[in-house]
RNA sequence: GGAGAUGUGGCAGAGUGGUCUAUUGCGUCUGAUUCGAAAUCAGAAGUCCGUGAAAGCGGUCCGGGGGUUCGACUCCCUCCAUCUCCGCCA
């Protein structure tokens, strides 16, 4: 949510920001509602003030044993008018808020202009030099990850589809262990080297939490919902972990607060049928470690760079070829003021796969979730940031396609080996 | 799931229809005293909305929402959370 003051004091700033994004909002309607709302508010406060005076007078008269009928009549009349004005006010405020919740964040000044993902800026490319020759060296094309996985028995899409549906893969044997190794490595590394506190959150949240981080009301159709309890399956640990501190005033000395949380992530992916529906590229359920940070507003952009580096380090340790994109205004997520995407290269797919999105939301989520801090005696909203660090499916794809051995096996990156019981290579089954 | 109890400021804890402008204690901040501190004394302090250049002024807030009433911390309904006991169950 934007600072409501902007709608009356800096409408042009909103207009400009929304234009850069290509977002359409009926700003004039909102501005007018705000003006009307304040007018009613002034009247309402006057009426209430009058009623308070009259009520006090009644109390005094009654205590003195005198007749207060005149004042009682007065408050009765005032009460009726207050009720009428209050209804008007509440209605306006509700409608204004409903609209305000649908207004995206304004892009930071540094974000490059653009209309779509085609306009994103590549700011960095990190090419890993393989320790041993993978398949793909000497002009031999590496095998597709689905083939490698099948040959090594790492996952089972068919049975996942049988028990649940497409987009719900099963990891099997060393495949399951490899995925778990990644998650453990990510978590342990963040805690040991990046100063994060590990969080293990609920995977199901209430509506208020979904509104707090910005998934609702706009993206309802993307969420799995449990009707009986009116709860939502989380699309990312960002939701529970950010909302953890909802309606709190955080101690300024404790900032930045940094969390790393593993969760399963559930996404209906409504409207994406046909796009990457095969394999690992678009799943309804996957596992991810999410980094979440609550920052002093003054330093949130340094924190943003830090989170990006945290995610990058993991890819480097895994020996993967990746690049960093700075998203343009048109490709920015709903709540983000600025965002980096990390994309890993899949040599058989021959394409870049997004494995992390690192965003600074500034006070956009903090306003919705009411997360504040007091700095130098002044109450203010914190800045929230988050980034994947990392989501496993596409990282696994890149691993499978990047670390093949000449014998058709898979080299396990050194950092994962301790989590694999020392297994350094997953070898093909003997025929 | 059943029965009961509780929810008040940073914390503890009074308040059962009208000086509640929320008692009191602890803690916090400021000042006095002191060489300095402790102790003591005096004072101050919250949120959000509106208004105003500002000082200030008005409104709002006793778990959330709704109701009764001229008036609600107080009465009623409902939801949520916590606690106790019982039942069930990883």
Coordinates of C-alpha atoms (C1' of nucleotides) in Angstrom, one line a residue:
Chain A
X1 CA 0.0 0.0 0.0
X2 CA 1.2 3.5 -0.8
X3 CA 1.4 6.3 1.8
X4 CA -2.2 7.7 1.7
X5 CA -0.7 11.2 2.0
X6 CA 0.6 10.8 -1.5
X7 CA -3.0 10.8 -2.9
X8 CA -3.5 14.3 -1.7
X9 CA 0.0 15.8 -1.7
X10 CA 1.9 14.1 -4.5
X11 CA -0.5 12.7 -6.9
X12 CA 1.9 13.3 -9.8
X13 CA 4.5 11.1 -8.1
X14 CA 2.0 8.3 -8.1
X15 CA 0.9 9.0 -11.6
X16 CA 4.4 9.0 -12.9
X17 CA 5.3 5.8 -11.0
X18 CA 2.3 3.9 -12.3
X19 CA 2.9 5.1 -15.8
X20 CA 6.5 3.8 -15.7
X21 CA 5.0 0.4 -14.7
X22 CA 2.3 0.5 -17.3
X23 CA -0.3 0.1 -14.5
X24 CA -3.8 1.4 -14.9
X25 CA -5.5 2.9 -11.8
X26 CA -8.4 5.3 -11.6
X27 CA -6.3 7.8 -9.7
X28 CA -8.8 10.7 -10.1
X29 CA -11.5 8.7 -8.5
X30 CA -9.3 7.9 -5.5
X31 CA -8.2 11.5 -5.1
X32 CA -11.8 12.7 -5.1
X33 CA -12.8 10.0 -2.6
X34 CA -10.0 11.1 -0.3
X35 CA -11.1 14.7 -0.5
X36 CA -14.8 13.7 0.2
X37 CA -13.7 11.4 3.0
X38 CA -11.8 14.2 4.8
X39 CA -14.7 16.6 4.4
X40 CA -17.0 14.1 6.2
X41 CA -14.4 13.4 8.8
X42 CA -14.1 17.0 9.8
X43 CA -17.9 17.2 10.1
X44 CA -18.0 13.9 12.0
X45 CA -15.4 15.1 14.5
X46 CA -17.3 18.3 15.2
X47 CA -20.5 16.3 15.8
X48 CA -18.8 13.9 18.1
X49 CA -17.2 16.8 20.0
X50 CA -20.6 18.4 20.5
X51 CA -22.0 15.1 21.7
X52 CA -19.2 14.7 24.2
X53 CA -19.9 18.1 25.7
X54 CA -23.7 17.3 26.0
X55 CA -23.0 13.8 27.4
X56 CA -20.8 15.3 30.1
X57 CA -23.5 17.8 30.9
X58 CA -26.0 15.0 31.3
X59 CA -23.7 13.2 33.7
X60 CA -23.3 16.4 35.8
X61 CA -27.0 17.1 36.0
X62 CA -27.9 13.6 36.8
X63 CA -25.4 13.5 39.6
X64 CA -26.8 16.7 40.9
X65 CA -30.2 15.1 40.7
X66 CA -31.4 17.6 38.1
X67 CA -33.4 17.1 35.0
X68 CA -31.3 16.5 31.9
X69 CA -34.0 15.9 29.3
X70 CA -33.0 18.8 27.1
X71 CA -29.4 17.5 26.7
X72 CA -30.7 13.9 26.3
X73 CA -32.8 15.1 23.3
X74 CA -29.8 16.9 21.9
X75 CA -27.5 13.9 22.1
X76 CA -30.3 11.8 20.5
X77 CA -30.4 14.1 17.5
X78 CA -26.7 14.3 17.3
X79 CA -26.4 10.5 17.6
X80 CA -28.7 10.1 14.6
X81 CA -26.6 12.5 12.5
X82 CA -23.4 10.9 13.6
X83 CA -24.6 7.5 12.6
X84 CA -25.6 8.8 9.2
X85 CA -22.3 10.5 8.6
X86 CA -20.3 7.6 10.0
X87 CA -22.0 5.3 7.6
X88 CA -21.0 7.6 4.7
X89 CA -17.5 7.8 6.0
X90 CA -17.1 4.1 6.5
X91 CA -18.4 3.3 3.1
X92 CA -16.0 5.8 1.5
X93 CA -13.1 4.5 3.5
X94 CA -13.9 0.9 2.7
X95 CA -14.1 1.7 -1.0
X96 CA -10.9 3.7 -0.9
X97 CA -9.1 1.0 0.8
X98 CA -10.3 -1.7 -1.5
X99 CA -8.9 0.4 -4.4
X100 CA -5.7 1.2 -2.5
X101 CA -5.0 -2.5 -2.0
X102 CA -5.0 -3.0 -5.7
X103 CA -2.5 -0.2 -6.5
X104 CA 1.0 -1.6 -7.1
X105 CA 4.2 -0.2 -5.5
X106 CA 6.0 2.7 -7.2
X107 CA 9.3 1.7 -8.8
X108 CA 12.5 3.0 -7.3
X109 CA 14.2 5.8 -9.3
X110 CA 17.1 3.5 -10.2
X111 CA 14.8 0.9 -11.9
X112 CA 15.3 0.9 -15.7
X113 CA 12.2 1.8 -17.7
X114 CA 10.7 -1.0 -19.9
X115 CA 7.5 -2.8 -20.8
X116 CA 8.3 -6.4 -20.4
X117 CA 10.8 -9.0 -19.5
X118 CA 12.5 -8.3 -22.8
X119 CA 13.6 -4.9 -21.4
X120 CA 15.2 -6.3 -18.2
X121 CA 18.9 -5.4 -17.9
X122 CA 21.6 -8.0 -17.5
X123 CA 23.8 -6.6 -14.8
X124 CA 26.1 -9.5 -14.3
X125 CA 27.0 -12.9 -15.7
X126 CA 29.0 -15.4 -13.7
X127 CA 30.4 -18.3 -15.7
X128 CA 31.6 -21.3 -13.7
X129 CA 34.7 -23.1 -14.9
X130 CA 33.9 -26.8 -14.5
X131 CA 36.3 -28.8 -12.4
X132 CA 35.9 -31.8 -14.6
X133 CA 34.6 -32.1 -18.1
X134 CA 30.9 -32.4 -18.1
X135 CA 28.9 -33.8 -20.9
X136 CA 28.7 -31.0 -23.3
X137 CA 32.4 -30.5 -23.4
X138 CA 34.0 -31.2 -26.8
X139 CA 30.9 -30.2 -28.6
X140 CA 28.9 -33.0 -27.1
X141 CA 25.5 -31.7 -26.1
X142 CA 24.6 -32.5 -22.5
X143 CA 21.6 -34.7 -21.9
X144 CA 18.3 -33.3 -21.0
X145 CA 17.6 -33.2 -17.3
X146 CA 14.5 -35.3 -17.6
X147 CA 16.5 -38.0 -19.3
X148 CA 19.3 -37.8 -16.7
X149 CA 16.8 -38.0 -13.9
X150 CA 15.0 -41.0 -15.4
X151 CA 18.2 -42.9 -16.0
X152 CA 19.4 -42.2 -12.4
X153 CA 16.0 -42.8 -10.9
X154 CA 15.8 -39.4 -9.2
X155 CA 12.2 -38.5 -9.6
X156 CA 8.8 -39.8 -10.8
X157 CA 6.4 -37.4 -12.5
X158 CA 3.9 -40.1 -13.5
X159 CA 3.2 -41.3 -10.1
X160 CA 3.0 -37.7 -8.8
X161 CA 0.3 -37.1 -11.4
X162 CA -1.4 -40.3 -10.3
X163 CA -1.7 -39.4 -6.7
X164 CA -2.3 -35.7 -7.0
X165 CA -2.1 -34.2 -10.5
X166 CA 0.4 -32.8 -12.9
X167 CA 2.8 -30.3 -11.4
X168 CA 3.3 -32.4 -8.3
X169 CA 6.4 -34.4 -8.8
X170 CA 7.8 -37.1 -6.5
X171 CA 11.5 -37.2 -5.7
X172 CA 12.8 -40.7 -5.3
X173 CA 15.9 -42.2 -3.7
X174 CA 19.0 -40.1 -4.2
X175 CA 16.9 -37.5 -6.0
X176 CA 15.0 -36.9 -2.8
X177 CA 18.2 -36.9 -0.9
X178 CA 19.8 -34.5 -3.3
X179 CA 16.9 -32.1 -3.0
X180 CA 17.0 -32.3 0.7
X181 CA 20.7 -31.8 0.7
X182 CA 20.3 -28.6 -1.2
X183 CA 17.7 -27.2 1.2
X184 CA 19.8 -28.1 4.2
X185 CA 22.9 -26.6 2.6
X186 CA 21.0 -23.4 1.8
X187 CA 19.7 -23.0 5.3
X188 CA 22.9 -23.9 7.1
X189 CA 24.9 -21.6 4.9
X190 CA 22.6 -18.6 5.4
X191 CA 22.7 -19.2 9.2
X192 CA 26.4 -19.8 9.4
X193 CA 27.7 -17.2 7.0
X194 CA 25.0 -14.6 6.4
X195 CA 23.7 -14.1 9.9
X196 CA 20.2 -15.3 9.3
X197 CA 18.0 -16.8 12.0
X198 CA 16.2 -20.0 10.8
X199 CA 12.5 -20.0 10.8
X200 CA 10.2 -23.0 10.3
X201 CA 6.8 -21.4 9.6
X202 CA 3.3 -22.7 9.0
X203 CA 2.5 -23.6 5.4
X204 CA -1.0 -22.4 5.7
X205 CA -2.0 -18.8 6.6
X206 CA -5.1 -16.7 7.1
X207 CA -6.4 -14.0 4.8
X208 CA -4.9 -11.1 6.7
X209 CA -1.5 -12.5 6.1
X210 CA -2.1 -12.9 2.4
X211 CA -3.2 -9.3 2.3
X212 CA -0.2 -8.2 4.3
X213 CA 2.4 -9.3 1.8
X214 CA 0.3 -8.4 -1.2
X215 CA -0.9 -11.7 -2.6
X216 CA -4.5 -10.7 -1.9
X217 CA -6.8 -9.2 -3.0
X218 CA -5.3 -9.1 -6.4
X219 CA -4.1 -12.7 -7.0
X220 CA -6.8 -14.8 -5.4
X221 CA -7.0 -17.2 -8.3
X222 CA -3.3 -18.1 -7.9
X223 CA -3.8 -19.5 -4.4
X224 CA -4.9 -22.8 -3.0
X225 CA -7.6 -22.2 -0.5
X226 CA -9.1 -24.4 2.3
X227 CA -12.7 -23.5 2.3
X228 CA -13.6 -25.2 5.5
X229 CA -11.2 -23.1 7.5
X230 CA -10.8 -20.1 5.2
X231 CA -7.0 -20.6 5.1
X232 CA -4.6 -20.3 2.2
X233 CA -1.7 -22.6 1.3
X234 CA 1.4 -20.3 1.1
X235 CA 3.0 -19.6 -2.3
X236 CA 6.2 -18.8 -0.5
X237 CA 7.6 -18.6 3.0
X238 CA 7.7 -14.8 2.5
X239 CA 4.0 -14.7 3.6
X240 CA 4.2 -16.3 7.0
X241 CA 7.7 -15.0 7.8
X242 CA 6.9 -11.4 6.9
X243 CA 3.6 -11.4 8.6
X244 CA 5.2 -12.9 11.8
X245 CA 5.8 -9.3 12.8
X246 CA 2.5 -7.9 11.7
X247 CA 1.0 -5.3 14.1
X248 CA 4.3 -5.0 15.9
X249 CA 6.7 -2.2 16.7
X250 CA 10.1 -3.6 16.2
X251 CA 13.0 -2.4 18.4
X252 CA 15.1 -0.2 16.2
X253 CA 18.3 -1.7 17.7
X254 CA 17.3 -5.1 16.5
X255 CA 17.3 -4.1 12.8
X256 CA 18.0 -5.5 10.4
X257 CA 16.1 -8.7 11.3
X258 CA 17.1 -11.5 9.0
X259 CA 15.3 -14.8 8.6
X260 CA 15.9 -17.8 6.4
X261 CA 13.0 -20.2 6.2
X262 CA 12.3 -23.4 4.4
X263 CA 8.8 -24.1 3.2
X264 CA 7.0 -26.0 0.6
X265 CA 5.4 -23.5 -1.8
X266 CA 2.0 -24.0 -3.4
X267 CA 0.9 -22.2 -6.6
X268 CA -2.1 -22.9 -8.7
X269 CA -0.5 -21.2 -11.7
X270 CA -3.9 -20.4 -13.0
X271 CA -3.6 -19.0 -16.5
X272 CA -0.2 -20.4 -17.2
X273 CA -1.4 -23.6 -18.9
X274 CA 0.8 -24.4 -21.9
X275 CA 3.7 -22.5 -20.6
X276 CA 6.4 -24.8 -19.3
X277 CA 3.9 -27.3 -18.2
X278 CA 6.4 -30.1 -18.8
X279 CA 8.9 -31.2 -16.1
X280 CA 10.3 -29.0 -13.4
X281 CA 9.9 -25.5 -14.9
X282 CA 6.5 -24.8 -13.5
X283 CA 5.2 -26.7 -10.5
X284 CA 2.2 -26.5 -8.3
X285 CA 4.3 -27.5 -5.3
X286 CA 8.0 -27.1 -4.8
X287 CA 10.5 -26.5 -2.0
X288 CA 12.3 -23.3 -1.4
X289 CA 14.4 -21.5 1.2
X290 CA 13.3 -17.9 1.5
X291 CA 15.3 -15.0 2.9
X292 CA 13.3 -12.3 4.6
X293 CA 14.7 -9.1 6.0
X294 CA 13.2 -6.2 8.0
X295 CA 15.3 -3.2 7.5
X296 CA 15.7 0.4 8.7
X297 CA 14.3 2.4 5.8
X298 CA 17.5 4.4 5.6
X299 CA 19.6 1.3 4.7
X300 CA 17.2 -0.9 2.8
X301 CA 19.0 -0.6 -0.5
X302 CA 22.2 -1.8 1.0
X303 CA 20.2 -4.7 2.5
X304 CA 18.9 -5.4 -1.0
X305 CA 22.4 -5.8 -2.5
X306 CA 23.3 -8.0 0.5
X307 CA 20.4 -10.3 -0.1
X308 CA 21.3 -10.6 -3.8
X309 CA 24.8 -11.6 -2.9
X310 CA 23.6 -14.2 -0.4
X311 CA 21.6 -15.9 -3.1
X312 CA 24.4 -15.6 -5.6
X313 CA 26.9 -17.2 -3.3
X314 CA 24.8 -20.3 -3.2
X315 CA 24.9 -20.6 -7.0
X316 CA 28.6 -20.1 -7.0
X317 CA 29.1 -22.8 -4.4
X318 CA 27.0 -25.1 -6.6
X319 CA 29.2 -24.4 -9.5
X320 CA 26.5 -23.1 -11.8
X321 CA 26.5 -20.6 -14.6
X322 CA 24.1 -17.8 -13.8
X323 CA 23.3 -14.2 -14.5
X324 CA 21.7 -11.3 -12.7
X325 CA 18.9 -9.3 -14.1
X326 CA 17.7 -6.0 -13.0
X327 CA 14.0 -6.0 -13.7
X328 CA 12.6 -3.1 -15.6
X329 CA 9.6 -1.2 -14.5
X330 CA 7.2 -3.2 -16.6
X331 CA 8.3 -6.6 -15.3
X332 CA 8.4 -5.6 -11.6
X333 CA 6.2 -7.6 -9.2
X334 CA 3.1 -6.0 -7.7
X335 CA 4.7 -5.0 -4.4
X336 CA 8.3 -4.5 -5.4
X337 CA 10.1 -1.2 -5.7
X338 CA 13.1 -2.8 -7.1
X339 CA 14.0 -6.4 -8.0
X340 CA 16.8 -8.6 -9.1
X341 CA 16.2 -11.9 -10.8
X342 CA 18.9 -14.6 -10.7
X343 CA 18.8 -16.9 -13.6
X344 CA 20.7 -20.1 -13.9
X345 CA 21.8 -21.6 -17.3
X346 CA 20.5 -25.0 -18.3
X347 CA 22.8 -26.1 -21.0
X348 CA 20.6 -28.8 -22.5
X349 CA 17.4 -26.7 -22.3
X350 CA 19.7 -24.0 -23.6
X351 CA 17.9 -21.4 -21.7
X352 CA 18.0 -19.3 -18.6
X353 CA 15.9 -20.3 -15.6
X354 CA 14.8 -18.0 -12.9
X355 CA 15.8 -19.4 -9.6
X356 CA 15.6 -16.4 -7.4
X357 CA 13.8 -13.0 -7.2
X358 CA 15.3 -10.6 -4.7
X359 CA 13.0 -7.6 -4.0
X360 CA 12.9 -4.5 -1.9
X361 CA 9.3 -3.7 -1.0
X362 CA 10.2 -0.6 0.9
X363 CA 7.2 0.2 3.1
X364 CA 4.6 -1.3 0.8
X365 CA 4.2 -4.6 2.8
X366 CA 4.9 -2.9 6.1
X367 CA 2.0 -0.6 5.7
X368 CA -0.3 -3.5 4.8
X369 CA 0.9 -5.6 7.6
X370 CA 1.5 -2.7 10.0
X371 CA 5.1 -3.4 10.9
X372 CA 6.7 -0.4 12.4
X373 CA 9.8 0.8 14.3
X374 CA 10.6 3.8 16.3
X375 CA 13.7 5.6 15.1
X376 CA 14.9 8.7 17.0
X377 CA 11.5 8.8 18.7
X378 CA 9.7 8.8 15.4
X379 CA 7.3 6.0 14.5
X380 CA 7.8 4.7 11.0
X381 CA 7.2 1.7 8.8
X382 CA 10.1 -0.6 8.3
X383 CA 11.2 -1.7 4.9
X384 CA 10.7 -5.4 4.0
X385 CA 12.9 -7.3 1.6
X386 CA 13.0 -10.9 0.5
X387 CA 14.6 -13.2 -1.9
X388 CA 14.7 -16.8 -2.8
X389 CA 17.8 -18.5 -1.5
X390 CA 16.9 -20.7 -3.3
X391 CA 14.1 -22.6 -4.9
X392 CA 15.2 -26.2 -5.7
X393 CA 13.4 -27.4 -8.9
X394 CA 15.2 -25.2 -11.4
X395 CA 18.5 -25.4 -9.6
X396 CA 18.2 -29.1 -9.8
X397 CA 17.6 -28.8 -13.5
X398 CA 20.7 -26.8 -13.9
X399 CA 22.7 -29.2 -11.8
X400 CA 21.5 -32.2 -13.8
X401 CA 22.5 -30.5 -17.0
X402 CA 25.7 -29.0 -15.9
X403 CA 27.4 -31.7 -13.8
X404 CA 27.1 -34.8 -16.0
X405 CA 30.0 -37.2 -16.1
X406 CA 31.3 -38.9 -19.2
X407 CA 29.8 -42.1 -17.8
X408 CA 26.3 -40.7 -17.7
X409 CA 26.3 -40.1 -13.9
X410 CA 26.0 -36.9 -12.0
X411 CA 28.8 -35.2 -10.1
X412 CA 27.5 -33.9 -6.7
X413 CA 28.9 -30.5 -5.9
X414 CA 31.3 -30.5 -3.0
X415 CA 29.2 -28.4 -0.7
X416 CA 26.3 -30.9 -1.0
X417 CA 28.4 -34.0 -0.4
X418 CA 28.3 -33.9 3.4
X419 CA 24.5 -33.8 3.2
X420 CA 24.6 -36.8 0.8
X421 CA 26.4 -39.1 3.2
X422 CA 29.6 -38.4 1.3
X423 CA 28.3 -39.4 -2.1
X424 CA 30.4 -37.6 -4.7
X425 CA 28.8 -39.0 -7.8
X426 CA 25.4 -40.5 -8.5
X427 CA 26.1 -43.3 -10.9
X428 CA 23.8 -44.9 -13.4
X429 CA 22.2 -48.1 -12.4
X430 CA 23.9 -51.2 -13.7
X431 CA 22.1 -52.8 -16.5
Chain B
rG1 C1' -14.6 -32.0 20.1
rG2 C1' -17.1 -31.0 25.5
rA3 C1' -17.2 -27.9 30.1
rG4 C1' -15.4 -23.6 32.5
rA5 C1' -12.3 -19.1 33.1
rU6 C1' -9.6 -15.0 31.3
rG7 C1' -8.2 -10.9 27.7
rU8 C1' -7.2 -3.2 30.3
rG9 C1' -1.1 1.1 28.6
rG10 C1' 6.2 -1.4 28.1
rC11 C1' 5.0 -5.0 32.4
rA12 C1' 1.9 -6.2 36.8
rG13 C1' -2.9 -5.2 38.1
rA14 C1' -7.8 -2.1 39.9
rG15 C1' -12.1 -0.5 37.6
rU16 C1' -19.5 -4.0 37.0
rG17 C1' -23.7 2.2 33.1
rG18 C1' -22.1 9.0 33.8
rU19 C1' -15.7 13.8 37.2
rC20 C1' -12.6 7.2 33.3
rU21 C1' -9.4 13.2 31.3
rA22 C1' -8.4 4.8 33.1
rU23 C1' -6.6 4.1 40.3
rU24 C1' -2.1 2.1 41.8
rG25 C1' 2.8 -0.3 41.6
rC26 C1' 7.2 -1.5 38.7
rG27 C1' 9.8 0.1 34.6
rU28 C1' 11.0 4.5 31.1
rC29 C1' 12.3 9.8 30.2
rU30 C1' 13.1 15.0 32.0
rG31 C1' 14.2 18.2 36.1
rA32 C1' 15.6 19.2 41.3
rU33 C1' 19.0 17.5 45.2
rU34 C1' 24.5 15.4 44.6
rC35 C1' 31.4 16.1 43.1
rG36 C1' 28.8 11.9 40.6
rA37 C1' 25.5 7.9 41.6
rA38 C1' 21.8 5.5 44.7
rA39 C1' 17.7 7.0 47.5
rU40 C1' 14.2 10.9 47.6
rC41 C1' 11.1 14.8 45.6
rA42 C1' 8.6 17.1 41.3
rG43 C1' 7.0 16.6 36.4
rA44 C1' 6.3 14.1 31.7
rA45 C1' 5.2 10.3 28.5
rG46 C1' 1.2 6.0 24.0
rU47 C1' -1.5 4.8 18.9
rC48 C1' -4.1 6.3 14.8
rC49 C1' -7.2 10.0 12.0
rG50 C1' -8.4 15.1 11.0
rU51 C1' -7.1 20.3 11.2
rG52 C1' -3.2 23.9 11.4
rA53 C1' 2.8 27.3 8.9
rA54 C1' 3.5 26.0 14.0
rA55 C1' 2.2 25.8 19.0
rG56 C1' -2.0 23.7 19.6
rC57 C1' -7.0 22.0 18.9
rG58 C1' -10.8 18.1 17.9
rG59 C1' -11.7 13.0 17.3
rU60 C1' -10.2 7.7 18.1
rC61 C1' -8.3 3.4 20.8
rC62 C1' -9.5 -1.2 27.3
rG63 C1' -8.4 -8.7 22.3
rG64 C1' -11.3 -8.1 16.9
rG65 C1' -16.3 -7.1 15.0
rG66 C1' -21.4 -6.0 15.9
rG67 C1' -25.6 -4.6 19.2
rU68 C1' -28.4 -2.2 23.5
rU69 C1' -28.3 3.0 25.5
rC70 C1' -28.8 10.0 25.6
rG71 C1' -24.0 7.7 27.3
rA72 C1' -20.3 1.3 27.3
rC73 C1' -13.8 -0.8 30.1
rU74 C1' -18.6 -2.0 32.4
rC75 C1' -24.6 -5.1 29.7
rC76 C1' -25.8 -8.5 25.2
rC77 C1' -24.2 -11.3 20.6
rU78 C1' -20.3 -13.2 17.8
rC79 C1' -15.3 -14.3 16.4
rC80 C1' -10.2 -14.8 17.9
rA81 C1' -6.4 -15.9 21.4
rU82 C1' -4.7 -17.9 26.1
rC83 C1' -5.4 -21.0 30.6
rU84 C1' -7.7 -25.3 33.5
rC85 C1' -10.2 -29.9 33.3
rC86 C1' -12.3 -34.0 30.2
rG87 C1' -12.3 -36.7 25.6
rC88 C1' -9.7 -38.0 21.0
rC89 C1' -5.1 -38.4 18.4
rA90 C1' -0.2 -38.2 15.6

